[in-house]
Short mmCIF file of C-alpha atoms in Angstrom, two decimals:
data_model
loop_
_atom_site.label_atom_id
_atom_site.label_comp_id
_atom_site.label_asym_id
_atom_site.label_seq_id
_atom_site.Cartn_x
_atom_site.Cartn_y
_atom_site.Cartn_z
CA UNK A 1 13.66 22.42 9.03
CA UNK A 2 10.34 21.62 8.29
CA UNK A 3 7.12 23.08 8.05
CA UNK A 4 4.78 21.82 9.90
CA UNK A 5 7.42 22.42 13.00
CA UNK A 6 7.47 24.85 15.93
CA UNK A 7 11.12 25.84 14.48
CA UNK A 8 9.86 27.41 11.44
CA UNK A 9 6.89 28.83 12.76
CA UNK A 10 9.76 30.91 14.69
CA UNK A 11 11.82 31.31 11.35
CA UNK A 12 9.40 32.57 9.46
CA UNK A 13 8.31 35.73 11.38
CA UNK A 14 11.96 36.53 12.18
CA UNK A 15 12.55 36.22 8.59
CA UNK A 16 9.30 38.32 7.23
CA UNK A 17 10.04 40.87 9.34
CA UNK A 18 13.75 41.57 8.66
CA UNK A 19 12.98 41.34 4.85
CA UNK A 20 10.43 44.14 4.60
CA UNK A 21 11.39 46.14 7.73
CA UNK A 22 15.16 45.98 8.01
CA UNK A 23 15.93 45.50 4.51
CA UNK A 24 13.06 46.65 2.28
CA UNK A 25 14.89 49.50 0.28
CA UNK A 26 17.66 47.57 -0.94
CA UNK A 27 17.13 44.35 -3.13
CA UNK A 28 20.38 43.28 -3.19
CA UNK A 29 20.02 43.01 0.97
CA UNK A 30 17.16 41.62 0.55
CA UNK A 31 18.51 38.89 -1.89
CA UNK A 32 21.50 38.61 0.51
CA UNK A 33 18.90 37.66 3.80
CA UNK A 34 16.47 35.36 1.55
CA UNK A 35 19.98 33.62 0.67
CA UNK A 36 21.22 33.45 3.95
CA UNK A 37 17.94 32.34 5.33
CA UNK A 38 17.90 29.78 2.86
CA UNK A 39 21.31 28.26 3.82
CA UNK A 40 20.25 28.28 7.57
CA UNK A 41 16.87 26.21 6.37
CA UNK A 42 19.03 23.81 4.30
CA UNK A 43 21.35 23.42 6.90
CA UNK A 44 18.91 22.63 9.55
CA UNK A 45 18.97 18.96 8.90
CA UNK A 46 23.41 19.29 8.00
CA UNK A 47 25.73 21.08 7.21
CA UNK A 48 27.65 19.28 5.06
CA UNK A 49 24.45 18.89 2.68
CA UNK A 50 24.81 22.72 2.72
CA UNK A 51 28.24 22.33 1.43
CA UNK A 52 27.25 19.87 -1.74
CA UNK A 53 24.48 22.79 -2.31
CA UNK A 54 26.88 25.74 -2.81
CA UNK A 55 29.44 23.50 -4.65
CA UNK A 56 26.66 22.18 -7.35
CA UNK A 57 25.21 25.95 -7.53
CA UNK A 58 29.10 27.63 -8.22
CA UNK A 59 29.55 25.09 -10.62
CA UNK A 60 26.34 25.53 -12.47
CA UNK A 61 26.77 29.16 -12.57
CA UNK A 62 30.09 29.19 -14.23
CA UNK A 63 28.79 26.72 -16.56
CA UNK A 64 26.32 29.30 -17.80
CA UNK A 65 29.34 31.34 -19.05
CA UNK A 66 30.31 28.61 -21.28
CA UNK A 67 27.44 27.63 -22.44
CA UNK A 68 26.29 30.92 -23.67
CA UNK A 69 29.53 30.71 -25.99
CA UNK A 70 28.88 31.73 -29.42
CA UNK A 71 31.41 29.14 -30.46
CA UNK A 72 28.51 26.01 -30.43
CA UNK A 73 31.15 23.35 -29.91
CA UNK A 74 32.48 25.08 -26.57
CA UNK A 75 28.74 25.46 -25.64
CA UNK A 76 28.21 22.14 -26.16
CA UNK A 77 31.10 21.05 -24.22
CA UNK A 78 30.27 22.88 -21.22
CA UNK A 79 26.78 21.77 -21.05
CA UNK A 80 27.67 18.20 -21.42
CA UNK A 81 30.04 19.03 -18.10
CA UNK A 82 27.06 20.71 -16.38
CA UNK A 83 25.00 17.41 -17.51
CA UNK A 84 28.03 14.62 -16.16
CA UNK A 85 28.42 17.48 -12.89
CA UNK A 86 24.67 17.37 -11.99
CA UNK A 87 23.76 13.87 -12.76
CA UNK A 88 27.54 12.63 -11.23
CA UNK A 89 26.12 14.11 -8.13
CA UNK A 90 23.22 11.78 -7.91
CA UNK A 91 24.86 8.90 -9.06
CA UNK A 92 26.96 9.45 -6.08
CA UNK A 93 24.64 9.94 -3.68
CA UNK A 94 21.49 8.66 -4.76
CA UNK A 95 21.86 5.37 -7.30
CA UNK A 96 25.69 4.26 -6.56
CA UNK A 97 24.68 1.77 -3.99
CA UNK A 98 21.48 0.38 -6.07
CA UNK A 99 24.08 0.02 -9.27
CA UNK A 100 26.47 -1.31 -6.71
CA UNK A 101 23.76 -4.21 -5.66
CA UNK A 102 22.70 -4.83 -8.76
CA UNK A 103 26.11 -5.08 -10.46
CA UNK A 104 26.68 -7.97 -7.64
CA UNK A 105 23.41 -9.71 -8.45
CA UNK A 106 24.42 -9.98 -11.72
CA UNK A 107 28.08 -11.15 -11.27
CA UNK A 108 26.50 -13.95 -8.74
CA UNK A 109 24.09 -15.75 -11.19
CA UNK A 110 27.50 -16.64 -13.59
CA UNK A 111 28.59 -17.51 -9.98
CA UNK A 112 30.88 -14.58 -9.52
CA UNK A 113 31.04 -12.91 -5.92
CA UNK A 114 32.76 -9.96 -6.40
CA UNK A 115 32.90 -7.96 -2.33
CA UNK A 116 31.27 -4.53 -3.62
CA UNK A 117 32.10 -1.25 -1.71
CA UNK A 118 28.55 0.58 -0.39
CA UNK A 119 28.77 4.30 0.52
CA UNK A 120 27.83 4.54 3.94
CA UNK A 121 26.11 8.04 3.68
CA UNK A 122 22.73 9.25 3.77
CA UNK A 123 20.61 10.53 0.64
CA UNK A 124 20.82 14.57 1.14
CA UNK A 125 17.54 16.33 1.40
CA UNK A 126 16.07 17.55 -1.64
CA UNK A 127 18.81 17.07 -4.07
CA UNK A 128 17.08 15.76 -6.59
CA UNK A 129 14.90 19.15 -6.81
CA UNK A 130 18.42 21.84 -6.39
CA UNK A 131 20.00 19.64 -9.55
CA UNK A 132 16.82 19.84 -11.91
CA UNK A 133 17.25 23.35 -10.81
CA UNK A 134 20.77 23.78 -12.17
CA UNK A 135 20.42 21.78 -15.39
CA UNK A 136 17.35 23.63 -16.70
CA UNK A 137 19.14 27.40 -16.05
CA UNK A 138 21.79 25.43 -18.60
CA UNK A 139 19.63 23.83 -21.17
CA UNK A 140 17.73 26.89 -21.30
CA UNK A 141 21.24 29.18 -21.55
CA UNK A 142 22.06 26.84 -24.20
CA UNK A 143 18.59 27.25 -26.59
CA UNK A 144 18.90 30.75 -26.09
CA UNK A 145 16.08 31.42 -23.51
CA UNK A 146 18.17 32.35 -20.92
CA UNK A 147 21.32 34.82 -20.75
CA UNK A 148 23.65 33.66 -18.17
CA UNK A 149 23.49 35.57 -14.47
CA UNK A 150 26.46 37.69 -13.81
CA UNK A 151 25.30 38.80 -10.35
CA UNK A 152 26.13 35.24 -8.45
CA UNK A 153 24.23 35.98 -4.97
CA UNK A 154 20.56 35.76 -7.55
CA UNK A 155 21.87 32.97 -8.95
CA UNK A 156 22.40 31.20 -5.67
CA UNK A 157 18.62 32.35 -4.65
CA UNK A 158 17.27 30.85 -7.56
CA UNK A 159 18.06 27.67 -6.47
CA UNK A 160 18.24 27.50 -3.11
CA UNK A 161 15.09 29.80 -2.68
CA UNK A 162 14.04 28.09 1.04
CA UNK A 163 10.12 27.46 0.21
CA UNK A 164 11.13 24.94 -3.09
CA UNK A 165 14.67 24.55 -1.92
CA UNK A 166 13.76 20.43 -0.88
CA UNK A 167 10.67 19.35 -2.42
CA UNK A 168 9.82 21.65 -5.58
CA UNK A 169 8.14 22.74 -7.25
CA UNK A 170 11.10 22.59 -9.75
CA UNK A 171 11.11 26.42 -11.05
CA UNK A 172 12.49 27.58 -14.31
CA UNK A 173 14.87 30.30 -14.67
CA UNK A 174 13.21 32.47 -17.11
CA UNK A 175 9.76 32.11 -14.32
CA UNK A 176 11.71 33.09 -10.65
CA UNK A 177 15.21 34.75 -11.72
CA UNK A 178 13.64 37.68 -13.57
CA UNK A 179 11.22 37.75 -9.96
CA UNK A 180 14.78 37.97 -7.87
CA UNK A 181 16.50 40.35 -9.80
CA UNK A 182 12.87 43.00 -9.58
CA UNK A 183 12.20 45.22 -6.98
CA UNK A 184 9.54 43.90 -4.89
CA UNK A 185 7.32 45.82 -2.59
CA UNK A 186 4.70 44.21 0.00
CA UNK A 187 1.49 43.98 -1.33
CA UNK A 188 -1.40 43.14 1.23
CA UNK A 189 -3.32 40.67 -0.95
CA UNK A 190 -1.01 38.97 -1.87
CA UNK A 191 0.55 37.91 1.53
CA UNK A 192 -3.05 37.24 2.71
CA UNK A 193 -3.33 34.94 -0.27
CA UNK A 194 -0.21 33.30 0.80
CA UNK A 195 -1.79 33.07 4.97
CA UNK A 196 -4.29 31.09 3.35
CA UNK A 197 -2.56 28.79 0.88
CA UNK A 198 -0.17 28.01 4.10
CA UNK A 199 -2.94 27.32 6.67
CA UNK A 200 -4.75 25.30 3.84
CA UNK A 201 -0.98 23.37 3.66
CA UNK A 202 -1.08 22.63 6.79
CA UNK A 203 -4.46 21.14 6.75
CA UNK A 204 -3.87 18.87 3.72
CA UNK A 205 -0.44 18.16 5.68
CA UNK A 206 -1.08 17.73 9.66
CA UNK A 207 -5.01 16.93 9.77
CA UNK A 208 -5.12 14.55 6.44
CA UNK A 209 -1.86 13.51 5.75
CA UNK A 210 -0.26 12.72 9.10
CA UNK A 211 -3.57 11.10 10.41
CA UNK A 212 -3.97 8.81 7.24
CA UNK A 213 0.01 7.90 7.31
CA UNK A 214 -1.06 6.11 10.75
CA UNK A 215 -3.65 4.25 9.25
CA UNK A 216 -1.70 3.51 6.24
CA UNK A 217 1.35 2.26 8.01
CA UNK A 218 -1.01 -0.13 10.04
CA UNK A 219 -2.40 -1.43 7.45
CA UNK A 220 1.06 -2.10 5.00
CA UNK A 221 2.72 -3.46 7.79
CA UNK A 222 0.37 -6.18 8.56
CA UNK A 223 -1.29 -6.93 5.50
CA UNK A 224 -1.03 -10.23 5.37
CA UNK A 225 -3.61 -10.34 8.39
CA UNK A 226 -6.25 -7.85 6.43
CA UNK A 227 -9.12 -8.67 4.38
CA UNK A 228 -9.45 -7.55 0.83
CA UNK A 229 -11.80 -4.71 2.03
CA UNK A 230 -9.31 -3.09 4.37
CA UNK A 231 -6.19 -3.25 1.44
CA UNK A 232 -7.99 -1.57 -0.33
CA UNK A 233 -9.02 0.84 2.25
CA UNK A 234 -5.17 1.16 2.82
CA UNK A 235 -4.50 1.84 -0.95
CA UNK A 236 -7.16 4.57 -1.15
CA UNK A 237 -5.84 5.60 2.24
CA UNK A 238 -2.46 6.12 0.87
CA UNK A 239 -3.21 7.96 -2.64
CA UNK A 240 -4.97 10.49 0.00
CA UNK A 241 -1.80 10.86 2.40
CA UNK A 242 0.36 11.52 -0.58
CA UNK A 243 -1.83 13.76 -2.01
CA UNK A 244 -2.52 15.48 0.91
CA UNK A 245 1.34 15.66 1.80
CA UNK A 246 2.60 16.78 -1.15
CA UNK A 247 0.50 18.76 -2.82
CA UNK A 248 0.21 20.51 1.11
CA UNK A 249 3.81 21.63 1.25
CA UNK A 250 3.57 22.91 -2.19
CA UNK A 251 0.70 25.26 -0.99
CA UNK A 252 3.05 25.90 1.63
CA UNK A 253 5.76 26.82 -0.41
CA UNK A 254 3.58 28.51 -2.44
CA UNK A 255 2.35 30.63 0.51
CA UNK A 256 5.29 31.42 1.85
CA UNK A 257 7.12 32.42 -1.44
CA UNK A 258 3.75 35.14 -1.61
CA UNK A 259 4.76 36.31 1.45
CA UNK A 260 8.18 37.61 0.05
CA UNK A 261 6.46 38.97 -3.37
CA UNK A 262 7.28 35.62 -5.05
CA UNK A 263 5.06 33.98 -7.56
CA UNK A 264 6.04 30.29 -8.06
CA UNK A 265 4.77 27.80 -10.43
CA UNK A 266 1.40 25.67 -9.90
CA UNK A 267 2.40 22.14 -9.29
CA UNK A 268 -1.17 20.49 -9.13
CA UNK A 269 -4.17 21.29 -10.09
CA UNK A 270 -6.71 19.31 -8.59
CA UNK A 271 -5.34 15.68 -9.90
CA UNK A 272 -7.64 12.66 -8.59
CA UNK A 273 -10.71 14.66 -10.81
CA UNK A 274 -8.41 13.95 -14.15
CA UNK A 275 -10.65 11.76 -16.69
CA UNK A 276 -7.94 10.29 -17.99
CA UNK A 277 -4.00 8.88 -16.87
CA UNK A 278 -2.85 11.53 -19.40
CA UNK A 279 -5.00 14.41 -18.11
CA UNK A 280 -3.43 13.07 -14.67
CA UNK A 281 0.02 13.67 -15.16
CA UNK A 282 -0.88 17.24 -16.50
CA UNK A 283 -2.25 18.00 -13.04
CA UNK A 284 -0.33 15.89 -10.36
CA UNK A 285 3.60 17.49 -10.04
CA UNK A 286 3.63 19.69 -13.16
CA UNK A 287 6.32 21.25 -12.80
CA UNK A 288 8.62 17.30 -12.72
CA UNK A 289 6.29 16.25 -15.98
CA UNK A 290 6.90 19.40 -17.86
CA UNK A 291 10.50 19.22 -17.16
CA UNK A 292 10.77 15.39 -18.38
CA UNK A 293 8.58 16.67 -21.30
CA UNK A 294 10.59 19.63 -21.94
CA UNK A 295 14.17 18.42 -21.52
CA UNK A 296 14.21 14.74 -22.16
CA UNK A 297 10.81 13.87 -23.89
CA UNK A 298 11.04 16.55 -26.91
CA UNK A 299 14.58 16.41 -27.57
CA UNK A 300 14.33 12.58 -27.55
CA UNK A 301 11.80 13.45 -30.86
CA UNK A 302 8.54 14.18 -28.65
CA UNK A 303 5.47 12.59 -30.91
CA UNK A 304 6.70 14.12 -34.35
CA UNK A 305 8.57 11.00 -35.50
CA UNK A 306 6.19 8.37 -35.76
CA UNK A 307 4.52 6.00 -33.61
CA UNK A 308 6.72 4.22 -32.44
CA UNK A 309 9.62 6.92 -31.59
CA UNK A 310 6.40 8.27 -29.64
CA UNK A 311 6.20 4.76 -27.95
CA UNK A 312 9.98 4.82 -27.23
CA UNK A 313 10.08 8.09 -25.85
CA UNK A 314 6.80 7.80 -23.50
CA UNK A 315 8.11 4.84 -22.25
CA UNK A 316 11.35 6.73 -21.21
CA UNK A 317 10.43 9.35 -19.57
CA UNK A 318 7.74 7.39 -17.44
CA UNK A 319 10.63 4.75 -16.28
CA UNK A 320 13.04 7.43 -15.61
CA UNK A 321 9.96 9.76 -13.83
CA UNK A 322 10.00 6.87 -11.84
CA UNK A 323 13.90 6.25 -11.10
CA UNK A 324 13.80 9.63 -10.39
CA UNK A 325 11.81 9.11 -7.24
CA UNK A 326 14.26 6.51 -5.67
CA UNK A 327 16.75 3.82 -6.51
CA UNK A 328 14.61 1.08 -6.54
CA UNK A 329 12.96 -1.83 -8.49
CA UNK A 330 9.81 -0.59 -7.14
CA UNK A 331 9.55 3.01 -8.48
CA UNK A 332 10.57 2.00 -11.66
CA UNK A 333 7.85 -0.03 -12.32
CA UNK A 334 5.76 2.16 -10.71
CA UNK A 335 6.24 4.49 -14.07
CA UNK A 336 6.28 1.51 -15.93
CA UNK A 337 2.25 1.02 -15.08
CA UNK A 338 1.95 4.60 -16.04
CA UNK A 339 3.34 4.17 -19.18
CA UNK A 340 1.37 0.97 -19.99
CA UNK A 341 -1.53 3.29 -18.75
CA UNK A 342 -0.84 6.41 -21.00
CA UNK A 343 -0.01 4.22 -24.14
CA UNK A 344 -3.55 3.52 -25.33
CA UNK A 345 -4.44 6.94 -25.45
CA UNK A 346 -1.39 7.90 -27.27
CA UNK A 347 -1.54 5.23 -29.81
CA UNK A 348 -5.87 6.54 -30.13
CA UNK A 349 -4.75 9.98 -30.16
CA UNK A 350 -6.40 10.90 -27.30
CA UNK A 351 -3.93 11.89 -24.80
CA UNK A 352 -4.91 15.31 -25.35
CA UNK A 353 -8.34 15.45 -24.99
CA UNK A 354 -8.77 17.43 -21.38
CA UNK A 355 -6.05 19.92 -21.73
CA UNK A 356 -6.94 22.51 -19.67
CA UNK A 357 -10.69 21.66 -19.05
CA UNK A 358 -12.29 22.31 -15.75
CA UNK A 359 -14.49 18.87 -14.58
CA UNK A 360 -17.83 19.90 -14.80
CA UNK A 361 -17.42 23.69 -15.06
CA UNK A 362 -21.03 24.65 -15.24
CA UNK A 363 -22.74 22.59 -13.11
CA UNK A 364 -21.98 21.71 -8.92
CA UNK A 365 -21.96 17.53 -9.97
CA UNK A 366 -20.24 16.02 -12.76
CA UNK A 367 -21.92 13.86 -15.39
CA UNK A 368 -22.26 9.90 -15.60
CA UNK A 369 -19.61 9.52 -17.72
CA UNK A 370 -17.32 12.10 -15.97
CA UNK A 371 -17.50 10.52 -12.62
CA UNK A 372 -16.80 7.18 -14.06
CA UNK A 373 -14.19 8.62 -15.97
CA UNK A 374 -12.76 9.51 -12.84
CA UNK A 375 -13.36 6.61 -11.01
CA UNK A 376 -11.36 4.69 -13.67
CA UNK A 377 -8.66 6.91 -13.19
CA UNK A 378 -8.57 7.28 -9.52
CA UNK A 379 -8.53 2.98 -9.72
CA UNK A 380 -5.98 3.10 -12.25
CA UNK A 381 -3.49 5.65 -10.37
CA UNK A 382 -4.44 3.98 -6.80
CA UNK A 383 -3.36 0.30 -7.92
CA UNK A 384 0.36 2.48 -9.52
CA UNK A 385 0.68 3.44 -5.60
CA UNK A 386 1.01 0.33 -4.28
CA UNK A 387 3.93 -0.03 -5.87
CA UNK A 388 5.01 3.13 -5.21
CA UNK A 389 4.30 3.02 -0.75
CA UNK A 390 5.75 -0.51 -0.62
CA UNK A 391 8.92 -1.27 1.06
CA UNK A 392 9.99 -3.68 -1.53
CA UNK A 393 8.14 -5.01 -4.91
CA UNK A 394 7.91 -8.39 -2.83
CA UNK A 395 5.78 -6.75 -0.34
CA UNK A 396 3.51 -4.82 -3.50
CA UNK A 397 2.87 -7.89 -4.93
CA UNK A 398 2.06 -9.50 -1.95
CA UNK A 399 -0.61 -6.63 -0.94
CA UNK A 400 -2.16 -6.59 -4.37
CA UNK A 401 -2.56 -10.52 -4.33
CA UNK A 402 -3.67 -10.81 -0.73
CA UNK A 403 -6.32 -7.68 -1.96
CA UNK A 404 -8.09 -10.23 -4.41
CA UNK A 405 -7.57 -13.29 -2.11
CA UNK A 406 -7.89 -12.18 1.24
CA UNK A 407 -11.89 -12.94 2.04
CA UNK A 408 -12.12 -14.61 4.99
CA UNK A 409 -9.35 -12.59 7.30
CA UNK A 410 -12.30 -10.18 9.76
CA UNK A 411 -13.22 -6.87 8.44
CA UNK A 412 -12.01 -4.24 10.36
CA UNK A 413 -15.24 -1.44 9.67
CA UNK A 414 -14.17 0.99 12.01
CA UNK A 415 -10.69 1.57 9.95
CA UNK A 416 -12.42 1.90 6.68
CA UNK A 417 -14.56 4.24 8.24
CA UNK A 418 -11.99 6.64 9.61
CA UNK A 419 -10.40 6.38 6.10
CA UNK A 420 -14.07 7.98 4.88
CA UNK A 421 -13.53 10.57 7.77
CA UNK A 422 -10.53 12.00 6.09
CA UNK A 423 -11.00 11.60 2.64
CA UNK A 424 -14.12 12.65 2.29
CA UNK A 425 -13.45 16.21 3.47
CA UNK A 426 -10.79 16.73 1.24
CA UNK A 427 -12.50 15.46 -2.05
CA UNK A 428 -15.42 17.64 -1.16
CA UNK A 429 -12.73 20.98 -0.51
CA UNK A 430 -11.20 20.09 -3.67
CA UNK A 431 -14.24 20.10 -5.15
CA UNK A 432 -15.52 23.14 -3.97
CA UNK A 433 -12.12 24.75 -4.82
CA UNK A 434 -11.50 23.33 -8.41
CA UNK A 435 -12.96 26.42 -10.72
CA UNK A 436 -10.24 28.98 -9.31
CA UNK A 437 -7.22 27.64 -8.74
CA UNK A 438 -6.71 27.33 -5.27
CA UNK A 439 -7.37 30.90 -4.33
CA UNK A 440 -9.06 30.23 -1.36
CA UNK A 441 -11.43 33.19 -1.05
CA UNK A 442 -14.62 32.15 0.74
CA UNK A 443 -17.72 34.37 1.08
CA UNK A 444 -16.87 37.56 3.79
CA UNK A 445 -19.47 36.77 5.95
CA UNK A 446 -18.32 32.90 6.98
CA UNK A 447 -14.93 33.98 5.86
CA UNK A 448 -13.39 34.17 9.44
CA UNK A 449 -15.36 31.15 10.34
CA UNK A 450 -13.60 28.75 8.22
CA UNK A 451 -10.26 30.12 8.92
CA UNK A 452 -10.55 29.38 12.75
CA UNK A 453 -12.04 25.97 12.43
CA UNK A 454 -9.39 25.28 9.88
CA UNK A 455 -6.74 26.89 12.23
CA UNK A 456 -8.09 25.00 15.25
CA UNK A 457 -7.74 21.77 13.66
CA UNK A 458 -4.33 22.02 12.54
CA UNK A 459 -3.74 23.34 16.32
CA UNK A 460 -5.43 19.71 17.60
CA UNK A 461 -3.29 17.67 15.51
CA UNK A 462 0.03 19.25 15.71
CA UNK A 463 2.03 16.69 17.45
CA UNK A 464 4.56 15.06 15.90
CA UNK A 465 6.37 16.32 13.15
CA UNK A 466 6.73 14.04 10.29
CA UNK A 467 9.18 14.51 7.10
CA UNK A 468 7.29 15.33 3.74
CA UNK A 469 7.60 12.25 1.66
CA UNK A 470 9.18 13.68 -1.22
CA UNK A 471 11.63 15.16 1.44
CA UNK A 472 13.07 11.43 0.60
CA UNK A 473 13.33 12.21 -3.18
#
């Protein structure tokens, strides 16, 4: 089911209503409907996904058990079996047929042609999200932040919680579990907080996002006929779309989890005004870079064993960031230009120089240096995405060099302009927005002005209802 569809503008209601009217004095009810309703979301798109969802979340939770052993060596055990379970399940499903192809590659260059069996099934929605899920509850059972759940049905909520059930943001245990197993009572400001951050969603998602994904496709598809100006229209194009498409269901999800008394993590925070590649990935999907940093990058040895450990471990987590997004050449070197990107600043010690910073906090424009700073960036992250929206890394290379040799193809002014159109608005929201975190609290008096106009536009470009792209992932 999907958001931006007449379905769950049906669903949602029906479920509101039954959670706080029909089952508002008992929380274990109301865990019972959020769990059911979450099942009947997942299994929208198929059942059987729905089945590999319950399997990997009973597994997980008896894991827990074992891995809160005293005895270290039977914790260990069963957290290396939670670790083969969760990433066997992608393997399956998500890299067997890329290992598969790659395997036979190989094989043929020593002139080998081995006939290599392909699984035949399709990629099931969000799994990559439920599995992070599962493994952190573990890893943190296992360091001793977490005690293992004994009451399964919050368990089961936890990670199939409908809002972040297929595209994040990845939640932690110790964050949303402690929220599930509280008694929650409606509060009026915080649902109307979560009104806006969905109708703001669906902005970012059906009035940027959608429109720009036409322009985009036009323009990827055919670039062989476009001149330089209009690639790189189409790249700028396409760091908006995904921008505006992910970053507007997680304002979605974040709405909608308000609605039920839920408070779930930030997962950006204003990312294309980052002054630097690592201030970047500190703002754009925290809550997939702090679980690479916290799980994989630290344990590896983080920063605290040298340069060159450092070097090693940043280039790790960037490549497998990236396999993490698909099975594919393309992704992979996608994080590889990140990592190349975030080196520098490592190896300067200045990857940590805009931790938390607002861009120009106390004044309405940002400085010389800050705007080129982020224009650097924005270039920087922009020329990553090619990569990243190509079918294939013969058809990224081939936009990049036609962008630097494509002169004397016709410029198309009219697209470039509508690319302005949408991208403009949003930068200047954003903007506008940055200092407070997305609350979305305009002035009373033009207060119900900019909720219609934002309402009516998201009413004129509802048509057709297109997947989230990290839906795919």
């Amino acid at each position: 089911m999907l958001f931006n569809s007449v379905e769950f503008l049906l669903f949602l209601p029906l479920v509101f209503t039954l959670y706080w009217f029909a089952f508002s004095r008992s929380l274990h009810w109301q865990n019972v409907l959020m769990l059911v309703a979450s099942y009947f979301f997942y299994g929208w798109w198929s059942w059987k996904f729905m089945v590999l969802l319950a399997i990997s979340t009973l597994l997980d939770f008896l894991y827990g058990f074992g891995v809160a052993s005293t005895n270290r060596k039977k914790a260990r055990f069963f957290l290396w079996l939670s670790v083969v379970n969760n990433l066997g399940i992608l393997a399956v499903f998500k890299y067997y047929n890329f290992f598969a192809i790659q395997f036979q590659q190989g094989l043929a260059l020593l002139g080998l042609h081995p006939h290599v069996v392909l699984l035949k099934v399709a990629i099931p929605i969000g799994i990559s999200f439920y599995t992070f899920h599962g493994m952190s509850y573990v890893f943190d059972i296992y360091r001793e932040k977490q005690k293992p759940v004994r009451n399964f049905i919050d368990y089961a909520v936890f990670v199939s919680f409908f809002p972040l059930l297929v595209a994040g943001p990845i939640e932690r245990a110790s964050h949303l579990l402690p929220q599930i197993r509280k008694r929650r009572f409606f509060n009026y400001q915080q649902a109307a907080d979560g009104c806006r951050l969905i109708l703001w969603g669906l902005f970012k998602k059906v009035v940027i996002a959608d429109s720009l994904a036409i322009i985009v496709d036009k323009i990827f598809t055919h670039y062989h006929d476009q001149h330089a100006i209009s690639l790189l229209a189409g790249a700028i194009a396409f760091s908006f779309q995904i921008y505006g498409d992910f970053s507007g269901y997680t304002d979605i999800a974040l709405g909608t989890a308000k609605l039920f008394g839920f408070e779930l993590l930030t997962n950006f925070r204003f990312p294309y005004f980052s002054r630097d590649i690592a201030e970047f990935w500190r703002r754009w999907h925290i809550s997939l870079s702090s679980w690479f940093r916290d799980y994989l990058y630290i344990p590896l040895g983080g920063s605290k064993q040298g340069k060159l450990k450092a070097v090693r471990n940043t280039f790790i987590i960037f490549l497998v960031s990236g396999f993490w997004h698909g099975a594919s050449w393309k992704y992979i070197v996608w994080g590889g230009i990140h990592a190349c990107g975030f080196l520098p600043l490592l190896l300067l010690n200045r990857n940590r120089r805009y931790p938390s910073d607002v861009v120009a906090r106390e004044s309405s424009l940002p400085s010389v240096k800050e705007l080129s700073q982020m224009m650097i960036t924005f270039a920087f992250v922009t020329f990553a995405w090619v990569f990243f929206r190509a079918a294939d890394m013969k058809e990224a290379i081939g936009y990049v060099t036609c962008s630097v040799t494509n002169f004397k193809q016709p410029k198309d002014w009219l697209l470039c302009l509508s690319v302005c159109c949408y991208v403009i608005p949003l930068i200047a929201c954003d903007w506008w927005l940055r200092r407070d975190e997305r609350s979305l609290r305009v002035p009373q008096r033009i207060k119900p002005i900019v909720y219609i106009v934002l309402a009516l536009l998201v009413f004129f470009f509802f048509g057709k209802q297109t997947n989230f792209i990290y839906f795919q992932f």
